[in-house]
GROMACS .gro file of C-alpha atoms in nm:
model
  495
    1MET     CA    1  25.219  11.688 -12.752
    2SER     CA    2  25.420  11.727 -13.048
    3SER     CA    3  25.402  11.985 -13.207
    4ASP     CA    4  25.374  11.867 -13.572
    5LEU     CA    5  25.276  11.543 -13.411
    6PRO     CA    6  24.866  11.604 -13.632
    7HIS     CA    7  25.060  11.738 -13.903
    8ARG     CA    8  25.287  11.437 -13.965
    9PHE     CA    9  24.991  11.186 -13.905
   10ARG     CA   10  24.723  11.384 -14.128
   11GLU     CA   11  25.058  11.328 -14.420
   12ALA     CA   12  25.048  10.972 -14.348
   13LEU     CA   13  24.716  10.930 -14.328
   14LEU     CA   14  24.682  11.112 -14.664
   15ALA     CA   15  25.019  10.912 -14.835
   16ALA     CA   16  24.827  10.606 -14.756
   17ASP     CA   17  24.480  10.771 -14.940
   18TYR     CA   18  24.342  10.663 -14.617
   19THR     CA   19  24.016  10.879 -14.707
   20HIS     CA   20  23.596  10.854 -14.731
   21ASP     CA   21  23.586  10.805 -15.065
   22ARG     CA   22  23.901  10.522 -15.099
   23VAL     CA   23  23.775  10.337 -14.789
   24VAL     CA   24  23.413  10.320 -14.891
   25GLU     CA   25  23.509  10.183 -15.218
   26LEU     CA   26  23.787   9.900 -15.043
   27LEU     CA   27  23.528   9.792 -14.845
   28GLY     CA   28  23.231   9.777 -15.047
   29GLU     CA   29  22.850   9.827 -14.968
   30GLU     CA   30  22.817   9.457 -14.742
   31ALA     CA   31  23.143   9.509 -14.600
   32HIS     CA   32  23.050   9.917 -14.485
   33ARG     CA   33  22.689   9.814 -14.415
   34ALA     CA   34  22.784   9.514 -14.174
   35LEU     CA   35  23.087   9.754 -13.982
   36GLU     CA   36  22.801  10.031 -13.930
   37ARG     CA   37  22.627   9.680 -13.736
   38ASN     CA   38  22.954   9.652 -13.548
   39GLN     CA   39  23.016   9.334 -13.779
   40THR     CA   40  23.433   9.301 -13.898
   41VAL     CA   41  23.437   8.973 -14.042
   42PRO     CA   42  23.316   9.100 -14.428
   43ALA     CA   43  23.586   9.424 -14.395
   44ARG     CA   44  23.858   9.162 -14.281
   45ARG     CA   45  23.819   8.952 -14.537
   46ARG     CA   46  23.836   9.262 -14.810
   47THR     CA   47  24.177   9.413 -14.625
   48GLY     CA   48  24.409   9.144 -14.599
   49GLY     CA   49  24.628   9.271 -14.866
   50GLY     CA   50  24.882   9.439 -14.669
   51SER     CA   51  24.885   9.802 -14.820
   52PRO     CA   52  24.903  10.111 -14.617
   53VAL     CA   53  24.530  10.232 -14.669
   54GLU     CA   54  24.417   9.835 -14.569
   55THR     CA   55  24.624   9.828 -14.275
   56LEU     CA   56  24.467  10.143 -14.135
   57VAL     CA   57  24.186  10.036 -14.206
   58ARG     CA   58  24.239   9.711 -13.995
   59LEU     CA   59  24.450   9.939 -13.735
   60PHE     CA   60  24.197  10.166 -13.676
   61LEU     CA   61  23.850  10.027 -13.782
   62LEU     CA   62  23.848   9.705 -13.756
   63GLN     CA   63  24.035   9.729 -13.411
   64VAL     CA   64  24.267   9.426 -13.541
   65VAL     CA   65  24.620   9.402 -13.440
   66VAL     CA   66  24.856   9.462 -13.682
   67PRO     CA   67  25.218   9.361 -13.765
   68ARG     CA   68  25.468   9.643 -13.644
   69SER     CA   69  25.629   9.587 -13.984
   70GLU     CA   70  25.302   9.667 -14.162
   71ALA     CA   71  25.243   9.947 -13.903
   72GLU     CA   72  25.585  10.118 -14.017
   73ARG     CA   73  25.499  10.082 -14.373
   74ALA     CA   74  25.090  10.245 -14.301
   75LEU     CA   75  25.242  10.544 -14.043
   76PRO     CA   76  25.657  10.578 -14.134
   77GLY     CA   77  25.870  10.700 -13.853
   78LEU     CA   78  25.476  10.784 -13.678
   79VAL     CA   79  25.481  10.392 -13.442
   80ASP     CA   80  25.648  10.547 -13.149
   81PRO     CA   81  25.556  10.909 -13.121
   82LEU     CA   82  25.159  10.750 -13.170
   83ALA     CA   83  25.215  10.520 -12.922
   84ALA     CA   84  25.393  10.765 -12.662
   85GLU     CA   85  25.046  10.999 -12.723
   86GLY     CA   86  24.843  10.724 -12.649
   87LEU     CA   87  24.674  10.689 -12.966
   88LEU     CA   88  24.851  10.285 -13.067
   89ALA     CA   89  25.007  10.027 -12.852
   90ALA     CA   90  25.307   9.899 -12.967
   91SER     CA   91  25.589   9.615 -12.853
   92VAL     CA   92  25.822   9.483 -13.079
   93GLY     CA   93  25.658   9.277 -13.372
   94GLU     CA   94  25.277   9.436 -13.303
   95VAL     CA   95  25.042   9.757 -13.272
   96ALA     CA   96  24.676   9.795 -13.183
   97ALA     CA   97  24.504  10.076 -13.225
   98ARG     CA   98  24.399  10.256 -12.830
   99TRP     CA   99  24.156  10.571 -13.028
  100ASP     CA  100  23.989  10.505 -13.331
  101CYS     CA  101  24.083  10.787 -13.641
  102ARG     CA  102  23.864  10.764 -13.917
  103PRO     CA  103  23.832  10.925 -14.289
  104TYR     CA  104  23.529  11.213 -14.217
  105ALA     CA  105  23.410  11.390 -14.571
  106VAL     CA  106  23.289  11.771 -14.457
  107THR     CA  107  23.108  11.925 -14.748
  108ALA     CA  108  23.158  12.315 -14.794
  109PRO     CA  109  22.849  12.551 -14.884
  110ASP     CA  110  23.023  12.563 -15.188
  111GLY     CA  111  22.920  12.230 -15.247
  112THR     CA  112  23.268  12.077 -15.263
  113GLN     CA  113  23.382  11.805 -14.982
  114ARG     CA  114  23.724  11.803 -14.804
  115ASP     CA  115  23.863  11.477 -14.691
  116HIS     CA  116  23.882  11.459 -14.252
  117TRP     CA  117  23.987  11.258 -14.003
  118LEU     CA  118  23.841  11.250 -13.643
  119VAL     CA  119  23.998  11.046 -13.381
  120ALA     CA  120  23.773  10.893 -13.066
  121ASP     CA  121  23.748  10.640 -12.845
  122LEU     CA  122  23.733  10.296 -13.003
  123THR     CA  123  23.410  10.150 -13.118
  124PRO     CA  124  23.299   9.953 -12.822
  125GLY     CA  125  23.103   9.609 -12.872
  126MET     CA  126  23.259   9.526 -13.220
  127ASP     CA  127  23.163   9.173 -13.309
  128GLY     CA  128  22.949   9.098 -13.043
  129ARG     CA  129  23.244   9.103 -12.764
  130PRO     CA  130  23.147   9.221 -12.381
  131HIS     CA  131  23.191   9.591 -12.336
  132ARG     CA  132  23.159   9.842 -12.075
  133THR     CA  133  23.158  10.179 -12.170
  134THR     CA  134  23.353  10.413 -11.950
  135ALA     CA  135  23.255  10.758 -11.764
  136ASP     CA  136  23.404  10.936 -11.982
  137HIS     CA  137  23.393  10.759 -12.285
  138VAL     CA  138  23.462  11.005 -12.628
  139LEU     CA  139  23.185  10.938 -12.867
  140GLY     CA  140  23.299  10.904 -13.246
  141VAL     CA  141  23.097  10.986 -13.579
  142SER     CA  142  22.767  10.839 -13.410
  143ALA     CA  143  22.368  10.796 -13.599
  144ALA     CA  144  22.290  11.158 -13.345
  145SER     CA  145  22.624  11.404 -13.458
  146THR     CA  146  22.504  11.248 -13.831
  147SER     CA  147  22.122  11.398 -13.777
  148LEU     CA  148  22.247  11.747 -13.631
  149ALA     CA  149  22.506  11.782 -13.894
  150GLN     CA  150  22.236  11.730 -14.147
  151LEU     CA  151  21.943  11.991 -14.031
  152THR     CA  152  22.252  12.253 -13.959
  153LEU     CA  153  22.196  12.568 -14.145
  154ARG     CA  154  22.517  12.615 -14.383
  155HIS     CA  155  22.492  12.952 -14.396
  156GLU     CA  156  22.818  13.213 -14.382
  157VAL     CA  157  22.802  13.307 -14.041
  158GLY     CA  158  23.085  13.514 -13.814
  159SER     CA  159  23.057  13.296 -13.499
  160ALA     CA  160  22.958  12.963 -13.410
  161LEU     CA  161  22.940  12.807 -13.083
  162ASP     CA  162  22.933  12.334 -13.093
  163LEU     CA  163  22.846  12.332 -12.747
  164GLY     CA  164  22.916  11.987 -12.629
  165THR     CA  165  23.136  11.896 -12.851
  166GLY     CA  166  23.233  11.541 -12.824
  167CYS     CA  167  23.558  11.480 -13.067
  168GLY     CA  168  23.474  11.771 -13.257
  169VAL     CA  169  23.213  11.613 -13.530
  170GLN     CA  170  22.992  11.941 -13.558
  171THR     CA  171  23.276  12.209 -13.543
  172LEU     CA  172  23.509  12.055 -13.827
  173HIS     CA  173  23.133  12.127 -14.003
  174LEU     CA  174  23.078  12.414 -13.861
  175ALA     CA  175  23.466  12.530 -13.919
  176ALA     CA  176  23.339  12.523 -14.330
  177HIS     CA  177  23.107  12.800 -14.287
  178ALA     CA  178  23.224  13.024 -13.979
  179ASP     CA  179  23.482  13.287 -13.927
  180ARG     CA  180  23.529  13.173 -13.516
  181VAL     CA  181  23.413  12.834 -13.346
  182VAL     CA  182  23.387  12.786 -13.007
  183ALA     CA  183  23.384  12.405 -12.882
  184THR     CA  184  23.269  12.336 -12.581
  185ASP     CA  185  23.264  11.983 -12.340
  186VAL     CA  186  23.353  11.890 -11.953
  187ASN     CA  187  23.494  11.578 -12.075
  188ALA     CA  188  23.877  11.626 -12.004
  189ARG     CA  189  23.918  11.303 -12.257
  190ALA     CA  190  23.672  11.495 -12.541
  191LEU     CA  191  23.859  11.809 -12.484
  192TRP     CA  192  24.161  11.698 -12.593
  193ALA     CA  193  24.058  11.503 -12.861
  194THR     CA  194  23.865  11.774 -13.006
  195ARG     CA  195  24.222  12.026 -12.997
  196PHE     CA  196  24.412  11.713 -13.142
  197ASN     CA  197  24.125  11.679 -13.417
  198VAL     CA  198  24.152  12.053 -13.504
  199ALA     CA  199  24.550  11.964 -13.548
  200LEU     CA  200  24.522  11.699 -13.747
  201ASN     CA  201  24.277  11.869 -13.993
  202ASP     CA  202  24.482  12.165 -14.092
  203LEU     CA  203  24.231  12.429 -13.894
  204PRO     CA  204  24.343  12.777 -13.985
  205ASP     CA  205  24.520  12.908 -13.625
  206GLY     CA  206  24.265  13.068 -13.438
  207GLN     CA  207  23.954  12.950 -13.599
  208VAL     CA  208  23.885  12.697 -13.337
  209GLU     CA  209  23.905  12.758 -12.940
  210VAL     CA  210  23.846  12.495 -12.717
  211ARG     CA  211  23.702  12.570 -12.386
  212ASP     CA  212  23.622  12.365 -12.086
  213GLY     CA  213  23.282  12.411 -11.876
  214SER     CA  214  22.939  12.290 -11.870
  215PHE     CA  215  22.669  12.403 -12.099
  216PHE     CA  216  22.682  12.817 -12.116
  217GLU     CA  217  22.941  12.910 -11.828
  218PRO     CA  218  23.229  12.843 -12.102
  219VAL     CA  219  23.034  13.185 -12.295
  220ARG     CA  220  22.850  13.376 -12.001
  221GLY     CA  221  22.844  13.716 -12.158
  222GLU     CA  222  22.860  13.605 -12.512
  223ALA     CA  223  22.680  13.579 -12.823
  224PHE     CA  224  22.677  13.394 -13.166
  225ASP     CA  225  22.499  13.390 -13.490
  226LEU     CA  226  22.480  13.014 -13.466
  227ILE     CA  227  22.469  12.779 -13.185
  228THR     CA  228  22.467  12.388 -13.273
  229THR     CA  229  22.385  12.091 -12.967
  230ASN     CA  230  22.367  11.739 -12.951
  231PRO     CA  231  22.393  11.800 -12.542
  232PRO     CA  232  22.365  11.441 -12.285
  233PHE     CA  233  21.968  11.432 -12.338
  234VAL     CA  234  21.893  11.119 -12.238
  235ILE     CA  235  21.607  11.093 -12.023
  236SER     CA  236  21.677  10.914 -11.672
  237PRO     CA  237  21.643  10.925 -11.293
  238ALA     CA  238  21.987  11.039 -11.324
  239THR     CA  239  22.087  10.799 -11.023
  240GLY     CA  240  22.410  10.515 -11.095
  241GLU     CA  241  22.712  10.580 -11.354
  242GLN     CA  242  22.679  10.832 -11.567
  243LEU     CA  243  22.854  10.848 -11.920
  244VAL     CA  244  22.940  11.247 -12.002
  245TYR     CA  245  22.822  11.237 -12.366
  246ARG     CA  246  22.524  11.151 -12.323
  247ASP     CA  247  22.409  11.177 -11.926
  248SER     CA  248  22.325  11.484 -11.778
  249GLY     CA  249  22.318  11.453 -11.446
  250ILE     CA  250  21.968  11.657 -11.480
  251PRO     CA  251  21.685  11.388 -11.388
  252GLY     CA  252  21.411  11.437 -11.668
  253ASP     CA  253  21.442  11.651 -11.966
  254ARG     CA  254  21.534  11.934 -11.770
  255VAL     CA  255  21.853  11.962 -11.935
  256VAL     CA  256  21.655  12.004 -12.290
  257GLU     CA  257  21.426  12.251 -12.147
  258ASP     CA  258  21.714  12.463 -11.996
  259LEU     CA  259  21.883  12.499 -12.322
  260VAL     CA  260  21.620  12.567 -12.539
  261ARG     CA  261  21.542  12.865 -12.267
  262ARG     CA  262  21.870  12.994 -12.281
  263ALA     CA  263  21.938  12.965 -12.645
  264PRO     CA  264  21.787  13.316 -12.734
  265SER     CA  265  22.023  13.510 -12.477
  266HIS     CA  266  22.348  13.394 -12.650
  267LEU     CA  267  22.218  13.464 -12.966
  268ARG     CA  268  22.287  13.768 -13.227
  269ALA     CA  269  22.002  13.911 -13.397
  270GLY     CA  270  21.860  13.726 -13.617
  271GLY     CA  271  22.101  13.433 -13.496
  272THR     CA  272  22.050  13.021 -13.466
  273CYS     CA  273  22.000  12.795 -13.264
  274GLN     CA  274  21.970  12.405 -13.343
  275VAL     CA  275  21.925  12.176 -13.048
  276LEU     CA  276  21.906  11.764 -13.109
  277ALA     CA  277  21.717  11.625 -12.822
  278ASN     CA  278  21.435  11.399 -12.675
  279TRP     CA  279  21.205  11.508 -12.480
  280ALA     CA  280  20.889  11.270 -12.204
  281HIS     CA  281  20.564  11.222 -12.332
  282VAL     CA  282  20.339  11.296 -11.987
  283GLU     CA  283  20.026  11.141 -11.904
  284GLY     CA  284  19.774  11.395 -11.970
  285ARG     CA  285  19.990  11.629 -12.175
  286GLY     CA  286  20.063  11.678 -12.528
  287TRP     CA  287  20.440  11.697 -12.605
  288ASP     CA  288  20.334  12.010 -12.799
  289GLU     CA  289  20.225  12.162 -12.565
  290ARG     CA  290  20.505  12.096 -12.327
  291LEU     CA  291  20.778  12.222 -12.572
  292SER     CA  292  20.558  12.536 -12.676
  293GLU     CA  293  20.607  12.656 -12.241
  294TRP     CA  294  20.988  12.623 -12.342
  295LEU     CA  295  20.950  12.852 -12.622
  296ASP     CA  296  21.127  13.209 -12.639
  297ALA     CA  297  20.814  13.469 -12.777
  298ASP     CA  298  21.054  13.704 -12.973
  299CYS     CA  299  21.164  13.391 -13.121
  300ASP     CA  300  21.046  13.179 -13.428
  301ALA     CA  301  21.063  12.812 -13.406
  302PHE     CA  302  21.053  12.533 -13.624
  303VAL     CA  303  21.049  12.207 -13.409
  304VAL     CA  304  20.980  11.862 -13.572
  305GLN     CA  305  20.960  11.519 -13.378
  306ARG     CA  306  21.108  11.270 -13.563
  307GLU     CA  307  21.015  10.925 -13.325
  308VAL     CA  308  20.856  10.828 -12.999
  309LEU     CA  309  21.025  10.474 -12.776
  310ASP     CA  310  20.800  10.343 -12.537
  311PRO     CA  311  20.965  10.345 -12.196
  312ALA     CA  312  21.051   9.934 -12.206
  313ALA     CA  313  21.233  10.045 -12.580
  314TYR     CA  314  21.366  10.357 -12.461
  315VAL     CA  315  21.573  10.192 -12.150
  316GLU     CA  316  21.681   9.924 -12.384
  317VAL     CA  317  21.859  10.161 -12.563
  318TRP     CA  318  22.069  10.299 -12.375
  319ILE     CA  319  22.110  10.030 -12.121
  320ALA     CA  320  22.306   9.850 -12.474
  321ASP     CA  321  22.442  10.157 -12.532
  322ALA     CA  322  22.621  10.102 -12.144
  323GLY     CA  323  22.690   9.741 -12.180
  324LEU     CA  324  22.518   9.632 -11.906
  325VAL     CA  325  22.440   9.294 -11.865
  326GLY     CA  326  22.360   9.019 -11.596
  327GLU     CA  327  22.176   9.108 -11.252
  328GLU     CA  328  22.306   9.448 -11.315
  329ARG     CA  329  22.149   9.546 -11.613
  330ASP     CA  330  21.815   9.438 -11.452
  331ARG     CA  331  21.865   9.601 -11.167
  332ARG     CA  332  21.903   9.936 -11.379
  333TYR     CA  333  21.646   9.862 -11.567
  334ASP     CA  334  21.391   9.768 -11.319
  335THR     CA  335  21.491  10.141 -11.167
  336TRP     CA  336  21.456  10.314 -11.469
  337LEU     CA  337  21.139  10.200 -11.548
  338SER     CA  338  21.008  10.241 -11.183
  339TRP     CA  339  21.092  10.589 -11.218
  340PHE     CA  340  20.945  10.662 -11.565
  341ALA     CA  341  20.629  10.519 -11.429
  342GLU     CA  342  20.635  10.768 -11.082
  343GLN     CA  343  20.662  11.105 -11.344
  344ARG     CA  344  20.400  10.933 -11.590
  345ILE     CA  345  20.635  10.931 -11.859
  346THR     CA  346  20.407  10.707 -12.081
  347GLY     CA  347  20.695  10.750 -12.400
  348VAL     CA  348  20.997  10.966 -12.530
  349GLY     CA  349  21.062  11.180 -12.861
  350PHE     CA  350  21.327  11.251 -13.036
  351GLY     CA  351  21.381  11.554 -13.292
  352TRP     CA  352  21.505  11.838 -13.374
  353VAL     CA  353  21.440  12.219 -13.202
  354THR     CA  354  21.568  12.538 -13.394
  355LEU     CA  355  21.519  12.843 -13.282
  356ARG     CA  356  21.624  13.154 -13.447
  357THR     CA  357  21.583  13.551 -13.249
  358GLN     CA  358  21.448  13.830 -13.371
  359GLY     CA  359  21.138  13.649 -13.522
  360SER     CA  360  20.785  13.709 -13.517
  361GLY     CA  361  20.662  13.466 -13.235
  362ARG     CA  362  20.609  13.186 -13.544
  363ARG     CA  363  20.633  12.846 -13.438
  364GLU     CA  364  20.530  12.460 -13.616
  365LEU     CA  365  20.511  12.141 -13.359
  366LEU     CA  366  20.527  11.911 -13.586
  367ASP     CA  367  20.518  11.513 -13.571
  368TRP     CA  368  20.708  11.331 -13.832
  369PRO     CA  369  20.826  11.019 -13.852
  370TRP     CA  370  20.883  10.925 -14.171
  371GLU     CA  371  21.140  10.946 -14.419
  372VAL     CA  372  21.293  11.284 -14.511
  373GLN     CA  373  21.550  11.377 -14.805
  374GLN     CA  374  21.913  11.457 -14.646
  375PRO     CA  375  22.042  11.662 -14.568
  376VAL     CA  376  21.721  11.847 -14.438
  377ALA     CA  377  21.858  12.156 -14.367
  378PRO     CA  378  21.798  12.315 -14.650
  379ALA     CA  379  21.411  12.250 -14.592
  380ILE     CA  380  21.461  12.358 -14.206
  381ALA     CA  381  21.552  12.681 -14.408
  382GLU     CA  382  21.268  12.720 -14.630
  383TRP     CA  383  21.059  12.712 -14.315
  384PHE     CA  384  21.214  13.045 -14.133
  385ASP     CA  385  21.270  13.233 -14.502
  386ALA     CA  386  20.940  13.177 -14.604
  387PRO     CA  387  20.720  13.528 -14.540
  388PRO     CA  388  20.450  13.476 -14.214
  389SER     CA  389  20.142  13.507 -14.460
  390VAL     CA  390  20.070  13.607 -14.827
  391GLY     CA  391  19.802  13.869 -15.019
  392PRO     CA  392  19.627  13.930 -15.307
  393ALA     CA  393  19.905  14.118 -15.430
  394ASP     CA  394  20.170  13.874 -15.410
  395ARG     CA  395  20.272  13.640 -15.676
  396LEU     CA  396  20.390  13.293 -15.609
  397VAL     CA  397  20.571  13.025 -15.784
  398ARG     CA  398  20.472  12.685 -15.712
  399ARG     CA  399  20.789  12.438 -15.626
  400ALA     CA  400  20.925  12.234 -15.901
  401ASP     CA  401  20.918  11.909 -15.652
  402VAL     CA  402  20.550  11.932 -15.614
  403GLN     CA  403  20.322  11.665 -15.749
  404GLN     CA  404  19.943  11.603 -15.697
  405GLU     CA  405  19.781  11.281 -15.615
  406SER     CA  406  19.411  11.293 -15.713
  407VAL     CA  407  19.203  10.953 -15.595
  408GLY     CA  408  18.790  10.922 -15.681
  409GLU     CA  409  18.574  10.686 -15.903
  410PRO     CA  410  18.630  10.639 -16.223
  411GLY     CA  411  18.430  10.892 -16.472
  412ALA     CA  412  18.305  11.105 -16.121
  413GLU     CA  413  18.321  11.493 -16.224
  414ASP     CA  414  18.586  11.554 -15.879
  415PRO     CA  415  18.801  11.355 -15.753
  416ALA     CA  416  18.736  11.258 -15.360
  417THR     CA  417  19.073  11.364 -15.237
  418ILE     CA  418  19.362  11.586 -15.385
  419VAL     CA  419  19.670  11.551 -15.248
  420LEU     CA  420  19.982  11.812 -15.312
  421ARG     CA  421  20.318  11.614 -15.211
  422ARG     CA  422  20.655  11.751 -15.193
  423THR     CA  423  20.936  11.451 -15.329
  424THR     CA  424  21.254  11.676 -15.153
  425GLY     CA  425  21.312  11.846 -14.798
  426LEU     CA  426  21.097  11.691 -14.566
  427ARG     CA  427  20.871  11.505 -14.815
  428ARG     CA  428  20.529  11.698 -14.656
  429ALA     CA  429  20.184  11.570 -14.825
  430ARG     CA  430  19.853  11.777 -14.762
  431GLN     CA  431  19.499  11.736 -14.867
  432VAL     CA  432  19.394  12.006 -15.079
  433ASP     CA  433  19.024  12.161 -15.224
  434THR     CA  434  18.946  12.164 -15.616
  435ALA     CA  435  19.012  12.533 -15.589
  436THR     CA  436  19.301  12.562 -15.355
  437ALA     CA  437  19.500  12.283 -15.595
  438ALA     CA  438  19.370  12.470 -15.937
  439ILE     CA  439  19.560  12.819 -15.782
  440VAL     CA  440  19.829  12.619 -15.651
  441GLY     CA  441  19.851  12.494 -16.025
  442ALA     CA  442  19.864  12.879 -16.181
  443CYS     CA  443  20.081  13.034 -15.953
  444ASP     CA  444  20.404  13.056 -16.203
  445GLY     CA  445  20.469  13.388 -16.098
  446ASP     CA  446  20.311  13.559 -16.331
  447LEU     CA  447  20.028  13.671 -16.211
  448ALA     CA  448  19.936  13.835 -15.851
  449LEU     CA  449  19.706  13.597 -15.601
  450GLY     CA  450  19.426  13.825 -15.624
  451ARG     CA  451  19.380  13.789 -15.957
  452ILE     CA  452  19.413  13.410 -15.984
  453VAL     CA  453  19.147  13.352 -15.724
  454ALA     CA  454  18.921  13.562 -15.922
  455ALA     CA  455  18.970  13.333 -16.240
  456VAL     CA  456  18.942  13.034 -16.036
  457ALA     CA  457  18.635  13.185 -15.842
  458GLU     CA  458  18.487  13.240 -16.205
  459LEU     CA  459  18.582  12.869 -16.330
  460THR     CA  460  18.387  12.722 -15.999
  461GLY     CA  461  18.115  12.965 -16.022
  462GLN     CA  462  18.231  13.098 -15.601
  463ASP     CA  463  18.217  13.468 -15.491
  464PRO     CA  464  18.616  13.550 -15.485
  465ALA     CA  465  18.586  13.777 -15.163
  466LEU     CA  466  18.511  13.472 -15.027
  467LEU     CA  467  18.725  13.228 -15.158
  468ALA     CA  468  18.975  13.483 -15.097
  469ARG     CA  469  18.890  13.487 -14.752
  470VAL     CA  470  18.920  13.101 -14.754
  471VAL     CA  471  19.205  13.032 -14.946
  472LEU     CA  472  19.463  13.268 -14.862
  473PRO     CA  473  19.526  13.194 -14.534
  474VAL     CA  474  19.619  12.811 -14.655
  475LEU     CA  475  19.812  12.963 -14.924
  476GLY     CA  476  20.015  13.130 -14.682
  477GLU     CA  477  20.040  12.804 -14.490
  478LEU     CA  478  20.173  12.597 -14.804
  479THR     CA  479  20.441  12.883 -14.842
  480ARG     CA  480  20.563  12.825 -14.516
  481GLU     CA  481  20.588  12.453 -14.580
  482GLY     CA  482  20.763  12.534 -14.890
  483TYR     CA  483  20.526  12.454 -15.155
  484LEU     CA  484  20.529  12.795 -15.308
  485VAL     CA  485  20.769  13.033 -15.301
  486ARG     CA  486  20.708  13.405 -15.290
  487VAL     CA  487  20.853  13.637 -15.598
  488PRO     CA  488  21.072  13.862 -15.388
  489GLY     CA  489  21.008  14.250 -15.422
  490ALA     CA  490  20.749  14.176 -15.693
  491SER     CA  491  20.354  14.215 -15.643
  492GLY     CA  492  20.086  14.260 -15.853
  493ALA     CA  493  19.702  14.430 -15.895
  494ALA     CA  494  19.474  14.249 -15.656
  495VAL     CA  495  19.217  14.211 -15.891
   0.00000   0.00000   0.00000
């Protein structure tokens, strides 16, 4: 690679205004949604003017062969060097993309947005064209990588590990808030793409180190403040051709189990590991029971199951992803389902695992398939930052997004049902009794819980000590779930 090629390429992309916001504006909502479905016709209709940004959209995103004269205007002096590097294919009159290069916006912890670009393999199956994904395919920005980016905690850290980096999506995010990033992968083409993307995005020299190797082997004996990984988590019998970005070569969900079990030994004190994962639902056992066995007793763990697919639906997703058709498709489909039946796998869960070392062993395994606010990372941080319990001397503040919903017969003295609902983050909802709702409503940080509980007990004719024993554990749960926040360093009289 020419040492200055990524820099020159970046300058051309900037000069053409080939940025995330400009491309979104150019395409419009309809064409952008169609492109997310791998349909290019609406976008072609909006990019025929021959401007540099239109040419780059057609070349890289729509996979359209463009006239060489237009490619030269968009990438002055770069067509032949990029072709020599393998990013383009160029003839006397035409140019085609061999790799995808798309704008990607990264938001820093301070809220500022920076334009980035990601080089990865071309999106397969555009406009319904037949495709066969190669074993060493380098996946670009995907729903999975976006999910991991949205759930990753964005506090400033000294060191971070992007395990299984692919084209380097997570590395770009981590570089915005980590002094040092190590990115690993076993796919040589992915390592090339990550190194190119690090240079293309002008990251500081030495901030990112790209290493070849499987799972934790490249970082043996090292520990990090933050680990993020979108591993090859597809659950299969591990037979037939393996696609490196999704297939580990290890049957079942053992690769995720191994990562979750080994991660704590690679975390510094107070360090965090966040994993995007699949796990098997096995006949006769709860999914949460299985995953609980993987968790280190000295770690706090927050696990969220976002979706469950039955075996047939799960296999169909990944059969289509590989581009299999005809008899080969049917044979692989049947083999996969037969193996699921042998393993007594009744479904596959998808979700997030977040671990933090030096905790109290607190854990929650939550089945939450409903819509959440993105990015969801602040809600995950709330869970880890919440106190393990609350007491009578604590002062609590109700979060501004908490709403109360009451249902009951008209004219009834008390509602039949009271639900507290959060409108941000995970958007949790929880049914409570009248006394608990009254206590939560009075939590404005001025009075200690003991005083609020005593006042509510008097109003409702209950014994204050008995009410406190019943309600304080519930208030602790509501605090961990983010409905309430303990005032730091503040306490008051318990009675």
